[in-house]
PDB file of C-alpha atoms in Angstrom:
ATOM      1  CA  GLU A   1     124.139  27.028 104.452  1.00 70.00           C
ATOM      2  CA  GLU A   2     122.544  23.647 105.111  1.00 70.00           C
ATOM      3  CA  THR A   3     125.726  21.550 105.073  1.00 71.00           C
ATOM      4  CA  LYS A   4     126.484  19.838 108.384  1.00 74.00           C
ATOM      5  CA  TYR A   5     129.439  21.310 110.240  1.00 73.00           C
ATOM      6  CA  ASP A   6     132.477  19.035 110.243  1.00 78.00           C
ATOM      7  CA  PRO A   7     135.458  21.113 111.419  1.00 79.00           C
ATOM      8  CA  SER A   8     138.808  19.398 110.970  1.00 76.00           C
ATOM      9  CA  SER A   9     141.090  21.837 112.799  1.00 78.00           C
ATOM     10  CA  PRO A  10     140.927  24.059 115.908  1.00 83.00           C
ATOM     11  CA  TYR A  11     140.634  27.069 113.575  1.00 78.00           C
ATOM     12  CA  SER A  12     137.584  25.726 111.727  1.00 78.00           C
ATOM     13  CA  ALA A  13     136.063  24.490 115.014  1.00 86.00           C
ATOM     14  CA  SER A  14     136.260  28.036 116.421  1.00 88.00           C
ATOM     15  CA  LYS A  15     134.387  29.345 113.372  1.00 83.00           C
ATOM     16  CA  ALA A  16     131.685  26.668 113.682  1.00 87.00           C
ATOM     17  CA  SER A  17     131.249  27.294 117.411  1.00 93.00           C
ATOM     18  CA  SER A  18     130.584  31.003 116.859  1.00 92.00           C
ATOM     19  CA  ASP A  19     127.767  30.172 114.422  1.00 92.00           C
ATOM     20  CA  HIS A  20     126.235  27.753 116.934  1.00 93.00           C
ATOM     21  CA  LEU A  21     126.436  30.305 119.750  1.00 95.00           C
ATOM     22  CA  VAL A  22     124.775  33.063 117.720  1.00 96.00           C
ATOM     23  CA  ARG A  23     122.080  30.715 116.429  1.00 95.00           C
ATOM     24  CA  SER A  24     121.309  29.607 120.022  1.00 96.00           C
ATOM     25  CA  TRP A  25     120.573  33.221 120.967  1.00 96.00           C
ATOM     26  CA  TYR A  26     118.141  33.453 118.058  1.00 97.00           C
ATOM     27  CA  ARG A  27     116.342  30.234 119.002  1.00 96.00           C
ATOM     28  CA  THR A  28     116.270  30.906 122.738  1.00 97.00           C
ATOM     29  CA  TYR A  29     115.716  34.660 122.952  1.00 98.00           C
ATOM     30  CA  GLU A  30     114.615  35.567 119.413  1.00 95.00           C
ATOM     31  CA  VAL A  31     117.543  37.946 119.005  1.00 97.00           C
ATOM     32  CA  PRO A  32     117.370  38.961 115.315  1.00 96.00           C
ATOM     33  CA  ILE A  33     120.615  37.570 113.957  1.00 98.00           C
ATOM     34  CA  LEU A  34     122.108  37.182 110.507  1.00 98.00           C
ATOM     35  CA  ILE A  35     124.995  34.790 109.959  1.00 97.00           C
ATOM     36  CA  THR A  36     127.425  35.060 107.081  1.00 97.00           C
ATOM     37  CA  ASN A  37     130.266  32.756 106.159  1.00 95.00           C
ATOM     38  CA  CYS A  38     132.693  33.786 103.486  1.00 95.00           C
ATOM     39  CA  SER A  39     135.454  32.377 101.393  1.00 93.00           C
ATOM     40  CA  ASN A  40     139.021  33.717 101.572  1.00 95.00           C
ATOM     41  CA  ASN A  41     139.152  37.489 101.187  1.00 97.00           C
ATOM     42  CA  TYR A  42     141.898  39.421  99.434  1.00 99.00           C
ATOM     43  CA  GLY A  43     142.415  43.065  98.581  1.00 99.00           C
ATOM     44  CA  PRO A  44     143.712  46.320 100.076  1.00 98.00           C
ATOM     45  CA  TYR A  45     144.743  46.262 103.757  1.00 98.00           C
ATOM     46  CA  HIS A  46     145.039  42.453 103.791  1.00 97.00           C
ATOM     47  CA  PHE A  47     147.284  41.339 106.663  1.00 97.00           C
ATOM     48  CA  PRO A  48     150.884  41.212 105.385  1.00 97.00           C
ATOM     49  CA  GLU A  49     151.525  37.672 106.677  1.00 96.00           C
ATOM     50  CA  LYS A  50     148.759  36.157 104.516  1.00 96.00           C
ATOM     51  CA  LEU A  51     149.431  34.338 101.231  1.00 97.00           C
ATOM     52  CA  ILE A  52     148.760  37.078  98.663  1.00 99.00           C
ATOM     53  CA  PRO A  53     150.263  40.090 100.501  1.00 98.00           C
ATOM     54  CA  LYS A  54     153.279  38.055 101.648  1.00 98.00           C
ATOM     55  CA  SER A  55     153.903  36.989  98.053  1.00 98.00           C
ATOM     56  CA  ILE A  56     153.683  40.582  96.841  1.00 98.00           C
ATOM     57  CA  LYS A  57     155.924  41.802  99.680  1.00 98.00           C
ATOM     58  CA  ASN A  58     158.551  39.152  99.021  1.00 98.00           C
ATOM     59  CA  ALA A  59     158.426  39.778  95.271  1.00 98.00           C
ATOM     60  CA  LEU A  60     158.957  43.513  95.833  1.00 98.00           C
ATOM     61  CA  LYS A  61     161.962  42.724  98.074  1.00 97.00           C
ATOM     62  CA  ARG A  62     163.250  40.009  95.703  1.00 98.00           C
ATOM     63  CA  LYS A  63     163.007  37.458  98.539  1.00 98.00           C
ATOM     64  CA  ASP A  64     161.873  33.831  98.381  1.00 99.00           C
ATOM     65  CA  ILE A  65     158.126  33.358  97.992  1.00 99.00           C
ATOM     66  CA  PRO A  66     157.255  30.355 100.182  1.00 98.00           C
ATOM     67  CA  ILE A  67     154.519  27.899  99.246  1.00 97.00           C
ATOM     68  CA  TYR A  68     153.404  25.263 101.743  1.00 95.00           C
ATOM     69  CA  GLY A  69     153.700  21.677 100.563  1.00 94.00           C
ATOM     70  CA  LYS A  70     153.217  21.432  96.823  1.00 95.00           C
ATOM     71  CA  GLY A  71     150.847  24.412  96.688  1.00 96.00           C
ATOM     72  CA  LYS A  72     147.862  22.242  95.800  1.00 96.00           C
ATOM     73  CA  GLN A  73     145.638  23.565  98.612  1.00 94.00           C
ATOM     74  CA  ILE A  74     142.502  25.100  97.121  1.00 96.00           C
ATOM     75  CA  ARG A  75     140.736  28.248  98.251  1.00 96.00           C
ATOM     76  CA  ASP A  76     137.777  30.187  96.889  1.00 96.00           C
ATOM     77  CA  TRP A  77     138.897  33.827  96.658  1.00 98.00           C
ATOM     78  CA  LEU A  78     136.583  36.816  97.216  1.00 98.00           C
ATOM     79  CA  TYR A  79     137.655  40.410  96.584  1.00 99.00           C
ATOM     80  CA  VAL A  80     137.141  42.412  99.790  1.00 99.00           C
ATOM     81  CA  GLU A  81     134.980  45.129  98.183  1.00 99.00           C
ATOM     82  CA  ASP A  82     132.627  42.444  96.851  1.00 99.00           C
ATOM     83  CA  HIS A  83     132.458  41.015 100.361  1.00 99.00           C
ATOM     84  CA  VAL A  84     131.516  44.410 101.802  1.00 99.00           C
ATOM     85  CA  LYS A  85     128.724  44.795  99.234  1.00 99.00           C
ATOM     86  CA  ALA A  86     127.445  41.307 100.067  1.00 99.00           C
ATOM     87  CA  LEU A  87     127.440  42.061 103.805  1.00 99.00           C
ATOM     88  CA  TYR A  88     125.450  45.227 103.166  1.00 99.00           C
ATOM     89  CA  LYS A  89     122.971  43.251 101.047  1.00 99.00           C
ATOM     90  CA  VAL A  90     122.529  40.680 103.841  1.00 99.00           C
ATOM     91  CA  LEU A  91     122.135  43.438 106.439  1.00 99.00           C
ATOM     92  CA  THR A  92     119.490  45.310 104.444  1.00 99.00           C
ATOM     93  CA  ASP A  93     117.632  42.437 102.756  1.00 99.00           C
ATOM     94  CA  GLY A  94     118.509  39.271 104.692  1.00 99.00           C
ATOM     95  CA  ILE A  95     115.969  37.312 106.726  1.00 98.00           C
ATOM     96  CA  PRO A  96     116.684  37.180 110.491  1.00 98.00           C
ATOM     97  CA  GLY A  97     117.814  33.747 111.619  1.00 97.00           C
ATOM     98  CA  GLU A  98     119.196  32.839 108.193  1.00 97.00           C
ATOM     99  CA  THR A  99     122.745  32.000 107.178  1.00 96.00           C
ATOM    100  CA  TYR A 100     124.241  33.320 103.950  1.00 98.00           C
ATOM    101  CA  ASN A 101     127.439  32.021 102.395  1.00 97.00           C
ATOM    102  CA  ILE A 102     129.427  34.639 100.522  1.00 98.00           C
ATOM    103  CA  GLY A 103     131.805  33.407  97.855  1.00 97.00           C
ATOM    104  CA  ALA A 104     132.945  34.190  94.343  1.00 96.00           C
ATOM    105  CA  ASN A 105     133.386  30.750  92.756  1.00 93.00           C
ATOM    106  CA  ASN A 106     137.073  31.577  92.251  1.00 94.00           C
ATOM    107  CA  GLU A 107     138.584  28.290  93.366  1.00 96.00           C
ATOM    108  CA  LYS A 108     142.332  28.376  92.835  1.00 98.00           C
ATOM    109  CA  SER A 109     145.215  26.326  94.171  1.00 98.00           C
ATOM    110  CA  ASN A 110     147.844  28.258  96.099  1.00 98.00           C
ATOM    111  CA  ILE A 111     150.396  27.629  93.357  1.00 99.00           C
ATOM    112  CA  GLU A 112     147.966  29.052  90.767  1.00 99.00           C
ATOM    113  CA  VAL A 113     147.493  32.159  92.905  1.00 99.00           C
ATOM    114  CA  ILE A 114     151.226  32.712  93.364  1.00 99.00           C
ATOM    115  CA  ASN A 115     151.943  32.125  89.677  1.00 99.00           C
ATOM    116  CA  LEU A 116     149.328  34.749  88.799  1.00 99.00           C
ATOM    117  CA  VAL A 117     150.766  37.194  91.358  1.00 99.00           C
ATOM    118  CA  CYS A 118     154.190  36.687  89.776  1.00 99.00           C
ATOM    119  CA  SER A 119     152.850  37.116  86.220  1.00 99.00           C
ATOM    120  CA  ILE A 120     151.153  40.402  87.145  1.00 99.00           C
ATOM    121  CA  MET A 121     154.309  41.583  88.939  1.00 98.00           C
ATOM    122  CA  ASP A 122     156.355  40.678  85.835  1.00 99.00           C
ATOM    123  CA  LYS A 123     154.170  43.088  83.828  1.00 98.00           C
ATOM    124  CA  LYS A 124     153.995  45.878  86.414  1.00 98.00           C
ATOM    125  CA  ILE A 125     157.604  45.894  87.655  1.00 98.00           C
ATOM    126  CA  PRO A 126     159.680  43.728  85.302  1.00 98.00           C
ATOM    127  CA  LEU A 127     162.908  42.283  86.633  1.00 97.00           C
ATOM    128  CA  LYS A 128     166.099  42.897  84.656  1.00 96.00           C
ATOM    129  CA  GLU A 129     166.518  39.141  84.370  1.00 96.00           C
ATOM    130  CA  GLY A 130     164.123  36.265  84.924  1.00 97.00           C
ATOM    131  CA  SER A 131     160.688  36.236  86.471  1.00 98.00           C
ATOM    132  CA  TYR A 132     159.262  36.623  89.946  1.00 99.00           C
ATOM    133  CA  LYS A 133     158.299  32.942  89.566  1.00 99.00           C
ATOM    134  CA  ASP A 134     162.001  32.168  90.050  1.00 99.00           C
ATOM    135  CA  LEU A 135     161.562  33.285  93.687  1.00 99.00           C
ATOM    136  CA  ILE A 136     159.020  30.533  94.477  1.00 99.00           C
ATOM    137  CA  VAL A 137     160.243  27.956  97.001  1.00 98.00           C
ATOM    138  CA  PHE A 138     158.322  25.010  98.394  1.00 98.00           C
ATOM    139  CA  VAL A 139     158.418  24.612 102.183  1.00 96.00           C
ATOM    140  CA  ASP A 140     157.076  21.991 104.587  1.00 93.00           C
ATOM    141  CA  ASP A 141     153.315  22.100 104.920  1.00 85.00           C
ATOM    142  CA  ARG A 142     151.711  23.374 108.122  1.00 79.00           C
ATOM    143  CA  PRO A 143     150.231  20.796 110.515  1.00 76.00           C
ATOM    144  CA  GLY A 144     146.461  20.538 110.102  1.00 70.00           C
ATOM    145  CA  HIS A 145     146.520  22.559 106.876  1.00 71.00           C
ATOM    146  CA  ASP A 146     143.129  21.948 105.274  1.00 76.00           C
ATOM    147  CA  PHE A 147     143.322  20.947 101.639  1.00 81.00           C
ATOM    148  CA  ARG A 148     140.229  22.767 100.378  1.00 83.00           C
ATOM    149  CA  TYR A 149     138.077  25.653 101.546  1.00 81.00           C
ATOM    150  CA  ALA A 150     135.141  26.251  99.277  1.00 83.00           C
ATOM    151  CA  ILE A 151     131.684  27.632  99.725  1.00 90.00           C
ATOM    152  CA  ASP A 152     128.352  27.363  97.936  1.00 94.00           C
ATOM    153  CA  SER A 153     127.050  30.916  97.649  1.00 96.00           C
ATOM    154  CA  SER A 154     124.041  30.152  95.457  1.00 96.00           C
ATOM    155  CA  LYS A 155     121.550  31.171  98.188  1.00 98.00           C
ATOM    156  CA  ILE A 156     122.698  34.809  98.399  1.00 98.00           C
ATOM    157  CA  LYS A 157     122.722  35.023  94.611  1.00 98.00           C
ATOM    158  CA  LYS A 158     119.253  33.552  94.307  1.00 98.00           C
ATOM    159  CA  GLU A 159     117.493  35.100  97.314  1.00 98.00           C
ATOM    160  CA  LEU A 160     119.249  38.475  97.580  1.00 99.00           C
ATOM    161  CA  ASN A 161     120.320  38.942  93.954  1.00 98.00           C
ATOM    162  CA  TRP A 162     123.969  39.427  94.879  1.00 99.00           C
ATOM    163  CA  ALA A 163     126.952  38.442  92.776  1.00 98.00           C
ATOM    164  CA  PRO A 164     130.581  39.559  92.908  1.00 98.00           C
ATOM    165  CA  SER A 165     131.578  42.234  90.427  1.00 98.00           C
ATOM    166  CA  GLU A 166     135.323  41.462  90.315  1.00 97.00           C
ATOM    167  CA  SER A 167     136.878  38.464  88.636  1.00 97.00           C
ATOM    168  CA  PHE A 168     139.803  36.967  90.524  1.00 98.00           C
ATOM    169  CA  GLU A 169     142.217  38.368  87.965  1.00 98.00           C
ATOM    170  CA  THR A 170     140.888  41.960  88.040  1.00 98.00           C
ATOM    171  CA  GLY A 171     140.676  41.936  91.829  1.00 99.00           C
ATOM    172  CA  LEU A 172     144.210  40.587  92.109  1.00 99.00           C
ATOM    173  CA  GLU A 173     145.526  43.249  89.761  1.00 99.00           C
ATOM    174  CA  LYS A 174     143.848  45.973  91.873  1.00 99.00           C
ATOM    175  CA  THR A 175     145.278  44.371  95.005  1.00 99.00           C
ATOM    176  CA  ILE A 176     148.818  44.308  93.635  1.00 99.00           C
ATOM    177  CA  GLU A 177     148.520  47.936  92.479  1.00 99.00           C
ATOM    178  CA  TRP A 178     147.322  48.936  95.954  1.00 98.00           C
ATOM    179  CA  PHE A 179     150.226  47.178  97.683  1.00 98.00           C
ATOM    180  CA  ILE A 180     152.734  48.715  95.263  1.00 98.00           C
ATOM    181  CA  GLU A 181     151.314  52.172  96.066  1.00 98.00           C
ATOM    182  CA  ASN A 182     151.126  51.438  99.820  1.00 98.00           C
ATOM    183  CA  LYS A 183     154.392  49.619 100.533  1.00 95.00           C
ATOM    184  CA  GLU A 184     154.393  50.889 104.128  1.00 96.00           C
ATOM    185  CA  TRP A 185     151.463  48.525 104.832  1.00 94.00           C
ATOM    186  CA  LEU A 186     153.782  45.602 104.073  1.00 91.00           C
ATOM    187  CA  ALA A 187     156.588  46.843 106.360  1.00 85.00           C
TER     188      ALA A 187
END
């Protein structure tokens, strides 16, 4: 919450600018604002083009599962229902003008995430031969692809007594089950 902003891409600059704009309204007009920043969300209804749903979709269709670069990019993953509970906690107990980071301390590389998706899929819908991991292909990295997104969420844990209830593994299993039961979302 106190770390200086240092956006390295247009995407991250747009996120930083929104925080600055909202904070300026608080300082200038005393509009009671609460700012939250979160780590990468995953769970039901996740946009199909994103890493986890796309991997599940491609696995279900037995298509290549693309990984940018060598898959070493790191993200902190937060189950969407934990995020909702954290937002409610900030809304009901947060101090106006404050910023709260919401994260789960689930830092994983993209290749770790995809390997876990494939392992869970191997258990839930086994292939006749091989593993879903055989579908993984490495593709050219995106321009400006940040190597690491992580967040220090100690403030919300300490001040608002919030902590995520799902581990990455249990949340991912629930996510995969949801997408298997709701294949039309991936269409």
